[in-house]
Tab-separated table of C-alpha atoms in Angstrom:
chain	number	residue	atom	x	y	z
N	1	MET	CA	-21.194	-43.856	10.325
N	2	LYS	CA	-21.541	-44.075	6.561
N	3	PRO	CA	-23.709	-40.990	5.928
N	4	THR	CA	-21.252	-38.783	7.848
N	5	VAL	CA	-18.344	-39.665	5.523
N	6	LEU	CA	-19.317	-36.973	3.041
N	7	ALA	CA	-19.851	-34.310	5.683
N	8	PRO	CA	-16.278	-32.985	5.924
N	9	ARG	CA	-16.035	-32.836	2.156
N	10	SER	CA	-19.305	-30.927	1.728
N	11	GLY	CA	-18.241	-28.666	4.608
N	12	LEU	CA	-15.038	-27.934	2.738
N	13	LEU	CA	-16.999	-27.251	-0.451
N	14	LEU	CA	-19.325	-24.912	1.418
N	15	ALA	CA	-16.399	-23.086	3.020
N	16	THR	CA	-14.701	-22.738	-0.388
N	17	ALA	CA	-17.909	-21.405	-1.931
N	18	ILE	CA	-18.292	-18.843	0.859
N	19	LEU	CA	-14.648	-17.807	0.600
N	20	LEU	CA	-14.846	-17.480	-3.188
N	21	ALA	CA	-18.085	-15.479	-2.950
N	22	GLY	CA	-16.174	-13.079	-0.704
N	23	CYS	CA	-13.753	-12.411	-3.580
N	24	ASP	CA	-16.489	-10.749	-5.647
N	25	GLY	CA	-18.480	-7.578	-5.041
N	26	PRO	CA	-18.084	-3.816	-5.447
N	27	GLN	CA	-15.193	-3.542	-2.990
N	28	SER	CA	-12.860	-6.406	-3.877
N	29	ALA	CA	-9.272	-6.191	-5.079
N	30	LEU	CA	-9.832	-9.689	-6.503
N	31	ALA	CA	-12.626	-8.533	-8.830
N	32	PRO	CA	-10.658	-5.775	-10.606
N	33	ALA	CA	-12.392	-3.195	-12.790
N	34	GLY	CA	-9.442	-0.871	-13.347
N	35	ASP	CA	-5.982	-1.063	-14.878
N	36	GLY	CA	-4.123	-0.662	-11.568
N	37	ALA	CA	-6.304	-3.184	-9.731
N	38	GLU	CA	-5.838	-5.714	-12.568
N	39	ARG	CA	-2.044	-5.480	-12.302
N	40	ILE	CA	-2.170	-5.787	-8.518
N	41	ALA	CA	-4.576	-8.745	-8.709
N	42	ASN	CA	-2.226	-10.453	-11.212
N	43	LEU	CA	0.655	-10.007	-8.819
N	44	PHE	CA	-1.492	-11.467	-6.034
N	45	TRP	CA	-2.464	-14.556	-8.076
N	46	TRP	CA	1.154	-15.199	-9.099
N	47	MET	CA	2.262	-14.906	-5.478
N	48	LEU	CA	-0.577	-17.134	-4.299
N	49	GLY	CA	0.211	-19.786	-6.936
N	50	GLY	CA	3.933	-19.593	-6.188
N	51	SER	CA	3.402	-19.881	-2.445
N	52	ALA	CA	1.077	-22.859	-2.947
N	53	VAL	CA	3.793	-24.629	-4.976
N	54	ILE	CA	6.520	-23.833	-2.416
N	55	TRP	CA	4.285	-24.831	0.501
N	56	THR	CA	3.496	-28.168	-1.158
N	57	LEU	CA	7.171	-28.742	-1.933
N	58	VAL	CA	8.360	-27.994	1.604
N	59	LEU	CA	5.657	-30.079	3.275
N	60	GLY	CA	6.244	-32.845	0.709
N	61	LEU	CA	9.939	-32.911	1.603
N	62	ALA	CA	9.103	-32.901	5.305
N	63	ALA	CA	6.724	-35.835	4.794
N	64	TYR	CA	9.344	-37.622	2.667
N	65	VAL	CA	12.095	-37.468	5.288
N	66	THR	CA	9.843	-38.212	8.253
N	67	ARG	CA	7.746	-41.004	6.744
N	68	PHE	CA	9.329	-42.525	3.672
N	69	SER	CA	13.063	-42.084	3.974
N	70	ARG	CA	13.937	-42.144	7.636
N	71	GLY	CA	17.480	-43.468	7.209
N	72	LYS	CA	20.662	-41.451	7.195
N	73	HIS	CA	21.051	-39.105	4.234
N	74	SER	CA	24.229	-38.360	2.360
N	75	LEU	CA	26.016	-35.391	3.936
N	76	VAL	CA	27.007	-33.942	0.564
N	77	ALA	CA	23.486	-34.190	-0.841
N	78	SER	CA	22.038	-32.621	2.303
N	79	ARG	CA	24.488	-29.731	2.104
N	80	TRP	CA	23.608	-29.122	-1.520
N	81	LEU	CA	19.908	-29.226	-0.617
N	82	ILE	CA	20.426	-26.651	2.128
N	83	LEU	CA	22.475	-24.421	-0.154
N	84	GLY	CA	20.099	-24.822	-3.095
N	85	GLY	CA	16.782	-24.783	-1.241
N	86	GLY	CA	17.763	-22.455	1.575
N	87	VAL	CA	19.981	-19.906	-0.158
N	88	VAL	CA	19.840	-19.999	-3.956
N	89	PHE	CA	16.124	-20.758	-4.404
N	90	PRO	CA	14.776	-18.039	-2.024
N	91	THR	CA	17.200	-15.512	-3.515
N	92	VAL	CA	16.010	-16.304	-7.038
N	93	VAL	CA	12.312	-16.220	-6.038
N	94	LEU	CA	12.652	-12.964	-4.089
N	95	SER	CA	14.630	-11.371	-6.943
N	96	ALA	CA	11.960	-12.383	-9.446
N	97	LEU	CA	9.189	-10.987	-7.221
N	98	LEU	CA	11.104	-7.771	-6.604
N	99	ILE	CA	11.762	-7.239	-10.308
N	100	TYR	CA	8.114	-7.999	-11.169
N	101	GLY	CA	6.949	-5.540	-8.484
N	102	LEU	CA	9.401	-2.837	-9.495
N	103	MET	CA	8.370	-3.160	-13.153
N	104	LEU	CA	4.731	-2.593	-12.125
N	105	ILE	CA	5.427	0.724	-10.430
N	106	PRO	CA	6.212	2.938	-13.466
N	107	ALA	CA	3.096	1.660	-15.283
N	108	LEU	CA	0.916	2.533	-12.277
N	109	ARG	CA	2.468	5.929	-11.608
N	110	THR	CA	3.298	7.487	-15.004
N	111	PRO	CA	1.435	10.792	-15.260
N	112	GLU	CA	1.451	10.611	-19.081
N	113	ASP	CA	-1.904	10.308	-20.907
N	114	VAL	CA	-3.790	11.612	-17.876
N	115	GLY	CA	-7.032	13.091	-19.191
N	116	MET	CA	-8.484	14.739	-16.080
N	117	ARG	CA	-7.277	15.669	-12.604
N	118	VAL	CA	-9.680	15.350	-9.685
N	119	GLU	CA	-8.781	16.649	-6.253
N	120	VAL	CA	-10.032	14.699	-3.244
N	121	SER	CA	-9.522	15.851	0.307
N	122	GLY	CA	-10.079	13.356	3.117
N	123	GLU	CA	-11.657	15.108	6.098
N	124	GLN	CA	-12.991	13.712	9.392
N	125	TRP	CA	-15.156	11.798	8.214
N	126	TRP	CA	-16.100	12.576	4.656
N	127	TRP	CA	-14.586	13.313	1.234
N	128	ARG	CA	-14.394	16.769	-0.355
N	129	VAL	CA	-14.137	16.369	-4.138
N	130	HIS	CA	-13.142	19.013	-6.709
N	131	TYR	CA	-13.732	18.378	-10.410
N	132	PRO	CA	-12.385	20.663	-13.134
N	133	SER	CA	-15.172	22.807	-14.528
N	134	PRO	CA	-16.362	21.616	-17.971
N	135	ASP	CA	-16.455	25.255	-19.209
N	136	GLY	CA	-12.951	26.082	-17.964
N	137	GLY	CA	-14.110	28.056	-14.911
N	138	GLY	CA	-13.142	27.410	-11.292
N	139	PRO	CA	-13.305	23.860	-9.910
N	140	ILE	CA	-16.677	22.361	-8.984
N	141	GLU	CA	-16.957	21.231	-5.384
N	142	LEU	CA	-18.822	17.981	-4.725
N	143	ALA	CA	-18.735	15.520	-1.850
N	144	ASN	CA	-18.699	11.826	-0.964
N	145	GLU	CA	-19.087	10.521	-4.488
N	146	VAL	CA	-16.763	10.135	-7.456
N	147	ARG	CA	-17.771	9.479	-11.030
N	148	LEU	CA	-15.330	8.504	-13.751
N	149	PRO	CA	-15.496	8.112	-17.527
N	150	LEU	CA	-14.810	4.560	-18.733
N	151	GLY	CA	-11.301	3.997	-20.115
N	152	GLU	CA	-9.889	7.444	-19.303
N	153	ARG	CA	-6.750	7.812	-17.167
N	154	VAL	CA	-7.720	10.096	-14.281
N	155	ALA	CA	-5.215	11.450	-11.749
N	156	PHE	CA	-6.406	12.041	-8.201
N	157	ASP	CA	-4.582	14.714	-6.210
N	158	LEU	CA	-5.058	13.593	-2.621
N	159	LEU	CA	-5.007	15.985	0.341
N	160	SER	CA	-5.944	16.140	3.994
N	161	PRO	CA	-6.475	19.155	6.258
N	162	ASP	CA	-6.619	17.185	9.547
N	163	VAL	CA	-5.145	13.698	10.025
N	164	ILE	CA	-3.800	10.968	7.750
N	165	HIS	CA	-6.499	9.272	5.691
N	166	SER	CA	-6.087	6.779	2.874
N	167	PHE	CA	-7.979	6.744	-0.420
N	168	TRP	CA	-8.811	3.231	-1.539
N	169	VAL	CA	-11.169	1.866	-4.175
N	170	PRO	CA	-10.021	-1.779	-4.179
N	171	SER	CA	-11.800	-2.639	-7.441
N	172	LEU	CA	-10.078	0.148	-9.349
N	173	ALA	CA	-6.549	0.752	-8.033
N	174	GLY	CA	-4.134	0.522	-5.139
N	175	LYS	CA	-4.424	2.695	-2.046
N	176	VAL	CA	-2.638	5.967	-1.421
N	177	ASP	CA	-2.377	7.862	1.866
N	178	MET	CA	-3.679	11.430	2.187
N	179	ILE	CA	-1.156	13.263	4.343
N	180	PRO	CA	-1.660	16.724	5.885
N	181	GLY	CA	0.650	19.268	4.241
N	182	ARG	CA	1.380	17.119	1.209
N	183	THR	CA	-0.295	16.261	-2.089
N	184	THR	CA	-0.116	12.619	-3.056
N	185	GLU	CA	-1.244	11.191	-6.369
N	186	LEU	CA	-3.144	8.152	-7.548
N	187	ILE	CA	-3.806	7.343	-11.189
N	188	VAL	CA	-6.939	5.367	-11.998
N	189	GLN	CA	-8.084	3.925	-15.320
N	190	PRO	CA	-11.434	2.156	-15.062
N	191	THR	CA	-11.933	-0.736	-17.474
N	192	GLN	CA	-15.533	-1.699	-16.589
N	193	LEU	CA	-18.799	0.158	-16.141
N	194	GLY	CA	-20.386	-0.126	-12.722
N	195	THR	CA	-20.636	1.191	-9.196
N	196	PHE	CA	-17.769	0.456	-6.842
N	197	ARG	CA	-17.144	1.208	-3.229
N	198	GLY	CA	-14.272	3.165	-1.758
N	199	ALA	CA	-13.256	3.537	1.868
N	200	CYS	CA	-10.799	5.305	4.089
N	201	ALA	CA	-8.040	2.760	4.651
N	202	GLU	CA	-6.112	4.483	7.445
N	203	TYR	CA	-7.569	4.817	10.937
N	204	CYS	CA	-8.506	8.484	11.235
N	205	GLY	CA	-10.651	8.776	14.376
N	206	THR	CA	-13.901	7.607	15.937
N	207	ALA	CA	-15.975	7.396	12.762
N	208	HIS	CA	-13.178	6.094	10.513
N	209	ALA	CA	-15.245	3.047	9.554
N	210	LEU	CA	-18.104	5.352	8.512
N	211	MET	CA	-16.013	7.221	5.932
N	212	ASN	CA	-16.905	5.607	2.624
N	213	PHE	CA	-17.900	6.685	-0.860
N	214	GLN	CA	-19.211	5.270	-4.094
N	215	VAL	CA	-17.454	5.429	-7.427
N	216	VAL	CA	-19.594	5.278	-10.544
N	217	VAL	CA	-17.867	4.430	-13.818
N	218	MET	CA	-19.946	5.797	-16.696
N	219	GLU	CA	-19.837	5.973	-20.494
N	220	PRO	CA	-17.828	9.116	-21.413
N	221	ALA	CA	-20.871	10.897	-22.914
N	222	ALA	CA	-22.998	10.186	-19.825
N	223	PHE	CA	-20.118	11.364	-17.648
N	224	GLU	CA	-19.938	14.676	-19.563
N	225	ARG	CA	-23.682	15.199	-19.030
N	226	TRP	CA	-23.365	14.345	-15.337
N	227	LEU	CA	-20.448	16.754	-14.833
N	228	ALA	CA	-22.230	19.558	-16.725
N	229	HIS	CA	-25.274	19.023	-14.493
N	230	GLN	CA	-23.162	19.031	-11.304
N	231	ALA	CA	-21.623	22.356	-12.394
N	232	GLU	CA	-25.051	23.995	-12.488
N	233	PRO	CA	-26.563	25.757	-9.457
N	234	ALA	CA	-29.264	24.024	-7.430
N	235	GLN	CA	-32.852	23.871	-8.681
N	236	PRO	CA	-35.267	26.164	-6.856
N	237	PRO	CA	-37.744	24.353	-4.549
N	238	ARG	CA	-40.480	22.614	-6.535
N	239	SER	CA	-43.164	22.400	-3.862
N	240	GLU	CA	-44.422	24.395	-0.931
N	241	ILE	CA	-42.943	21.918	1.552
N	242	ALA	CA	-39.556	22.102	-0.193
N	243	GLN	CA	-39.748	25.913	-0.073
N	244	ARG	CA	-40.301	25.667	3.699
N	245	GLY	CA	-37.323	23.316	3.826
N	246	LEU	CA	-35.072	25.885	2.132
N	247	GLU	CA	-36.297	28.594	4.523
N	248	SER	CA	-35.598	26.325	7.493
N	249	PHE	CA	-32.146	25.482	6.079
N	250	LEU	CA	-31.247	29.187	5.932
N	251	ALA	CA	-32.976	30.133	9.211
N	252	ASN	CA	-31.225	27.411	11.240
N	253	GLY	CA	-27.775	28.436	10.081
N	254	CYS	CA	-27.061	25.315	7.991
N	255	GLY	CA	-25.557	27.623	5.377
N	256	ALA	CA	-22.724	28.520	7.758
N	257	CYS	CA	-21.194	25.088	7.070
N	258	HIS	CA	-22.853	23.872	3.875
N	259	ALA	CA	-23.037	25.476	0.447
N	260	ILE	CA	-25.986	25.169	-1.922
N	261	ARG	CA	-24.983	27.012	-5.072
N	262	GLY	CA	-27.764	29.305	-6.221
N	263	THR	CA	-28.862	30.130	-2.653
N	264	GLU	CA	-27.410	32.295	0.115
N	265	ALA	CA	-25.853	29.201	1.717
N	266	ASP	CA	-22.138	29.289	1.019
N	267	GLY	CA	-20.481	27.558	4.002
N	268	ARG	CA	-17.259	25.677	3.310
N	269	LEU	CA	-16.820	23.643	6.493
N	270	GLY	CA	-19.045	20.699	5.562
N	271	PRO	CA	-20.017	18.928	2.345
N	272	ASP	CA	-21.431	20.922	-0.573
N	273	LEU	CA	-25.132	20.052	-0.890
N	274	THR	CA	-25.962	21.631	-4.272
N	275	HIS	CA	-26.877	18.261	-5.828
N	276	VAL	CA	-27.001	16.124	-2.695
N	277	GLY	CA	-30.260	14.474	-3.837
N	278	SER	CA	-28.471	12.963	-6.856
N	279	ARG	CA	-25.907	11.071	-4.751
N	280	LEU	CA	-26.089	7.357	-4.067
N	281	GLY	CA	-25.708	7.644	-0.294
N	282	LEU	CA	-25.773	10.051	2.637
N	283	GLY	CA	-23.233	10.946	5.322
N	284	ALA	CA	-20.268	9.497	3.363
N	285	ASP	CA	-22.249	6.472	2.205
N	286	VAL	CA	-23.556	5.569	5.650
N	287	LEU	CA	-27.279	5.846	4.843
N	288	PRO	CA	-29.313	5.390	1.649
N	289	ASN	CA	-30.306	8.613	-0.071
N	290	THR	CA	-33.994	8.811	0.896
N	291	THR	CA	-36.154	11.466	2.557
N	292	GLU	CA	-36.485	9.259	5.665
N	293	ALA	CA	-32.712	8.874	5.869
N	294	PHE	CA	-32.321	12.675	5.679
N	295	VAL	CA	-34.710	13.022	8.640
N	296	ARG	CA	-32.648	10.513	10.644
N	297	TRP	CA	-29.355	12.112	9.652
N	298	ILE	CA	-30.392	15.678	10.515
N	299	GLY	CA	-32.198	14.672	13.725
N	300	HIS	CA	-29.651	12.155	15.109
N	301	THR	CA	-26.393	12.961	13.339
N	302	ASP	CA	-24.085	11.992	16.212
N	303	ARG	CA	-25.917	8.728	16.810
N	304	ILE	CA	-25.339	7.700	13.198
N	305	LYS	CA	-21.765	9.003	13.048
N	306	PRO	CA	-20.159	9.341	16.513
N	307	ASP	CA	-18.109	12.510	17.161
N	308	VAL	CA	-19.249	14.067	13.870
N	309	ARG	CA	-18.752	17.853	13.795
N	310	MET	CA	-22.300	18.539	12.603
N	311	PRO	CA	-24.646	19.104	15.548
N	312	ALA	CA	-27.865	17.069	15.575
N	313	TYR	CA	-31.016	19.109	14.898
N	314	GLY	CA	-33.390	16.770	16.740
N	315	MET	CA	-34.915	19.779	18.554
N	316	LEU	CA	-36.633	20.913	15.348
N	317	PRO	CA	-40.358	20.079	15.082
N	318	ASP	CA	-41.092	16.955	13.040
N	319	ASP	CA	-42.808	18.858	10.215
N	320	GLU	CA	-39.817	21.184	9.874
N	321	LEU	CA	-37.408	18.232	9.769
N	322	ALA	CA	-39.606	16.625	7.112
N	323	ALA	CA	-39.603	19.865	5.077
N	324	LEU	CA	-35.790	20.099	5.293
N	325	ALA	CA	-35.435	16.462	4.251
N	326	THR	CA	-37.829	16.928	1.332
N	327	TYR	CA	-35.973	19.997	0.104
N	328	LEU	CA	-32.548	18.321	0.336
N	329	SER	CA	-33.626	15.054	-1.259
N	330	GLU	CA	-35.075	17.026	-4.181
N	331	LEU	CA	-31.711	18.711	-4.857
N	332	GLU	CA	-30.887	16.425	-7.742
F	1	MET	CA	49.537	-15.175	6.108
F	2	ASN	CA	49.090	-18.722	7.361
F	3	GLU	CA	52.544	-18.737	8.861
F	4	ARG	CA	51.840	-15.521	10.673
F	5	ASN	CA	48.533	-16.897	11.899
F	6	ASP	CA	50.199	-20.100	12.948
F	7	GLU	CA	52.688	-18.109	15.004
F	8	ARG	CA	49.962	-16.159	16.681
F	9	HIS	CA	47.942	-19.300	17.079
F	10	SER	CA	50.754	-20.965	18.996
F	11	ASP	CA	50.928	-17.898	21.243
F	12	ASP	CA	47.170	-18.011	21.667
F	13	GLN	CA	46.812	-21.636	22.611
F	14	HIS	CA	46.444	-20.948	26.291
F	15	LYS	CA	45.464	-17.292	26.275
F	16	PRO	CA	43.924	-16.136	22.977
F	17	ALA	CA	44.476	-12.505	21.999
F	18	ALA	CA	41.355	-10.338	22.028
F	19	ARG	CA	41.322	-9.969	18.236
F	20	TRP	CA	40.892	-13.712	17.875
F	21	ALA	CA	37.386	-13.431	19.250
F	22	SER	CA	36.653	-9.986	17.836
F	23	LEU	CA	33.149	-9.565	16.472
F	24	TRP	CA	33.966	-6.471	14.445
F	25	LEU	CA	34.587	-8.198	11.124
F	26	ILE	CA	31.095	-9.705	10.966
F	27	THR	CA	29.531	-6.228	11.266
F	28	VAL	CA	31.383	-4.770	8.274
F	29	SER	CA	29.233	-6.080	5.413
F	30	PRO	CA	25.835	-5.271	6.999
F	31	THR	CA	27.191	-1.805	7.792
F	32	ILE	CA	28.193	-1.303	4.149
F	33	TRP	CA	24.678	-2.428	3.128
F	34	ALA	CA	23.082	0.059	5.584
F	35	VAL	CA	25.302	2.950	4.482
F	36	HIS	CA	24.666	2.129	0.815
F	37	PHE	CA	20.895	2.165	1.428
F	38	LEU	CA	21.104	5.475	3.286
F	39	LEU	CA	23.241	7.100	0.581
F	40	CYS	CA	20.922	5.926	-2.219
F	41	TYR	CA	17.862	7.142	-0.300
F	42	VAL	CA	19.322	10.537	0.559
F	43	THR	CA	20.684	11.058	-2.968
F	44	ALA	CA	17.305	10.270	-4.560
F	45	ALA	CA	15.456	12.414	-1.992
F	46	ILE	CA	17.676	15.461	-2.524
F	47	TRP	CA	17.665	14.964	-6.308
F	48	CYS	CA	13.864	14.790	-6.485
F	49	ALA	CA	13.241	17.580	-3.956
F	50	ARG	CA	15.927	20.080	-5.023
F	51	VAL	CA	17.158	19.307	-8.528
F	52	VAL	CA	14.483	17.962	-10.885
F	53	GLY	CA	11.220	18.259	-8.937
F	54	ARG	CA	8.408	15.872	-8.117
F	55	ASN	CA	7.825	14.491	-11.600
F	56	GLY	CA	11.410	14.802	-12.899
F	57	MET	CA	13.664	11.982	-14.063
F	58	LEU	CA	16.259	10.368	-11.785
F	59	GLY	CA	18.890	10.740	-14.579
F	60	ASP	CA	22.359	11.321	-13.140
F	61	ALA	CA	21.217	10.272	-9.658
F	62	ARG	CA	21.049	6.739	-11.077
F	63	LEU	CA	24.717	6.976	-12.092
F	64	LEU	CA	25.600	8.014	-8.546
F	65	ILE	CA	23.602	5.063	-7.193
F	66	ALA	CA	25.443	2.766	-9.636
F	67	ALA	CA	28.773	4.121	-8.377
F	68	TYR	CA	27.763	3.631	-4.709
F	69	THR	CA	26.705	0.083	-5.562
F	70	VAL	CA	30.014	-0.811	-7.212
F	71	VAL	CA	31.993	0.590	-4.242
F	72	ALA	CA	29.707	-1.192	-1.744
F	73	LEU	CA	29.972	-4.530	-3.567
F	74	VAL	CA	33.776	-4.271	-3.732
F	75	GLY	CA	33.833	-3.619	0.033
F	76	ILE	CA	31.505	-6.563	0.687
F	77	VAL	CA	33.540	-8.918	-1.538
F	78	LEU	CA	36.786	-7.930	0.257
F	79	THR	CA	35.109	-8.537	3.620
F	80	ALA	CA	33.764	-11.875	2.370
F	81	TRP	CA	37.284	-12.831	1.258
F	82	ARG	CA	38.706	-12.084	4.717
F	83	GLY	CA	35.849	-14.068	6.235
F	84	TYR	CA	36.572	-16.968	3.899
F	85	ARG	CA	40.285	-16.961	4.854
F	86	GLN	CA	39.360	-16.976	8.510
F	87	HIS	CA	36.795	-19.763	7.936
F	88	SER	CA	39.346	-21.984	6.162
F	89	TYR	CA	42.142	-21.353	8.665
F	90	GLY	CA	44.097	-24.504	9.509
F	91	GLU	CA	42.267	-27.816	9.538
F	92	GLY	CA	38.560	-27.796	10.248
F	93	SER	CA	35.249	-27.535	8.458
F	94	ALA	CA	31.886	-26.000	9.271
F	95	PRO	CA	29.979	-25.859	11.558
F	96	HIS	CA	33.077	-25.004	13.652
F	97	ASN	CA	31.453	-26.006	16.913
F	98	GLU	CA	34.464	-27.152	18.905
F	99	ASP	CA	35.195	-25.441	22.194
F	100	SER	CA	38.516	-23.992	21.054
F	101	SER	CA	39.811	-20.568	20.156
F	102	GLU	CA	40.610	-21.792	16.618
F	103	ASP	CA	37.051	-22.935	16.018
F	104	ARG	CA	35.647	-19.696	17.406
F	105	TYR	CA	37.971	-17.873	15.039
F	106	ARG	CA	36.776	-20.014	12.104
F	107	PHE	CA	33.137	-19.630	13.152
F	108	LEU	CA	33.391	-15.832	13.141
F	109	GLY	CA	34.972	-16.021	9.682
F	110	TYR	CA	32.151	-18.259	8.441
F	111	ALA	CA	29.527	-15.909	9.888
F	112	THR	CA	31.281	-13.002	8.158
F	113	LEU	CA	31.198	-14.883	4.860
F	114	LEU	CA	27.477	-15.695	5.135
F	115	LEU	CA	26.526	-12.182	6.248
F	116	SER	CA	28.533	-10.795	3.340
F	117	GLY	CA	26.464	-12.937	0.969
F	118	LEU	CA	23.240	-11.612	2.497
F	119	SER	CA	24.528	-8.020	2.389
F	120	ALA	CA	25.550	-8.365	-1.263
F	121	VAL	CA	22.072	-9.593	-2.251
F	122	ALA	CA	20.397	-6.841	-0.197
F	123	THR	CA	22.640	-4.156	-1.720
F	124	ILE	CA	21.771	-5.384	-5.219
F	125	PHE	CA	18.048	-5.351	-4.281
F	126	VAL	CA	18.342	-1.700	-3.197
F	127	ALA	CA	20.101	-0.810	-6.452
F	128	LEU	CA	17.458	-2.645	-8.537
F	129	SER	CA	14.934	0.062	-7.571
F	130	ALA	CA	17.033	2.572	-9.499
F	131	VAL	CA	17.253	0.204	-12.483
F	132	PHE	CA	13.496	-0.118	-12.897
F	133	ILE	CA	12.224	3.183	-11.537
F	134	ARG	CA	13.468	6.070	-13.615
F	135	SER	CA	11.277	8.879	-12.440
F	136	CYS	CA	10.767	10.709	-9.164
F	137	ALA	CA	6.983	10.359	-9.635
């Protein structure tokens, strides 16, 4: 019997360790890396601490009256306890929480000091992103990836052309719905460098769970260089196989839906692919960005993302698929 | 008031009048709370959509909300007072669980009083939004 005495305790320790490990990571509201997320996490910890205290108090009282003081209690004292603990105390706690929550809202929503506005449109099942042009021209269209300069307040204008989506990067800020016919706003101020994960947080159809994106927080100077590069047209193919890939891209009608700036392809239905090779993931962060993943994506699109609007091009010969994948993965 | 009630009470001993068991009074305070919420919501919505725009300040709409809140709280306090009078009618204390028309009468008064307390807190909670949030954004 003796050796088993420690087992429940070590089990508890293990469970705690696993639970705590779940609090960290690139997609955790409990590991904040932005001003909004920090305020929300603070609110969460206060509420958690407060509820732990109240829970202990209530269960302590229950244990007291059922185990230690089973006799008859004074009617007056009991009435005061009910009035104090059942009416006054919850009213005071709820008022304090409400006031704390209401005071958070203006700080999270004030559009003052916003340095840059980025437009993100949630579409089934990817993200269309528009950055302001660094040279003052028209907006630059990107897809499925957001990069932000460290410390700058950035406002996201959130749209949707089809159904309700929700834009959520738990590490950076709260979540805001993207509603067809309306523009909603989310203000984000990253406080740490790093790569974080965002997701659609409102069920939006079959592939809702496959609608993710990465957010990279960069030093401001590196961000400027990145944005200037994204504003440029695509590089011409660097090898013979990539050249065949571009020809295949145009010949198979990919340009009807996708744009590659600097080529004839100027479709607007699907994601812009001008610098697709520079992104961290493919298909709204469903696959890694590698040549092999491009082959899988183009050949078996609907198997990777059910009900996706892009038709699979599995009928293309293997060498043509490989050429397409090489060309696209070189579009850095 | 008590004399009048006593008179009616003596009439009611065998066959209570309908108003003795009327539930209407207990609905008054929650109704004031609901109407107050609706008025605040509609005022802010119209103000932000038609008067100052999406990022404008609530400004005078907050004064209107303050006025609604004062009127609502006065209504709730008056209702609570009537409930309290009904609760303390004659001899008897909570929980008013006797099978008699007097205790039913007192019980409805007590319920009115408690619901008025809840409605007052809820009305203040609604108004607090306008205290801390000053902008339509």
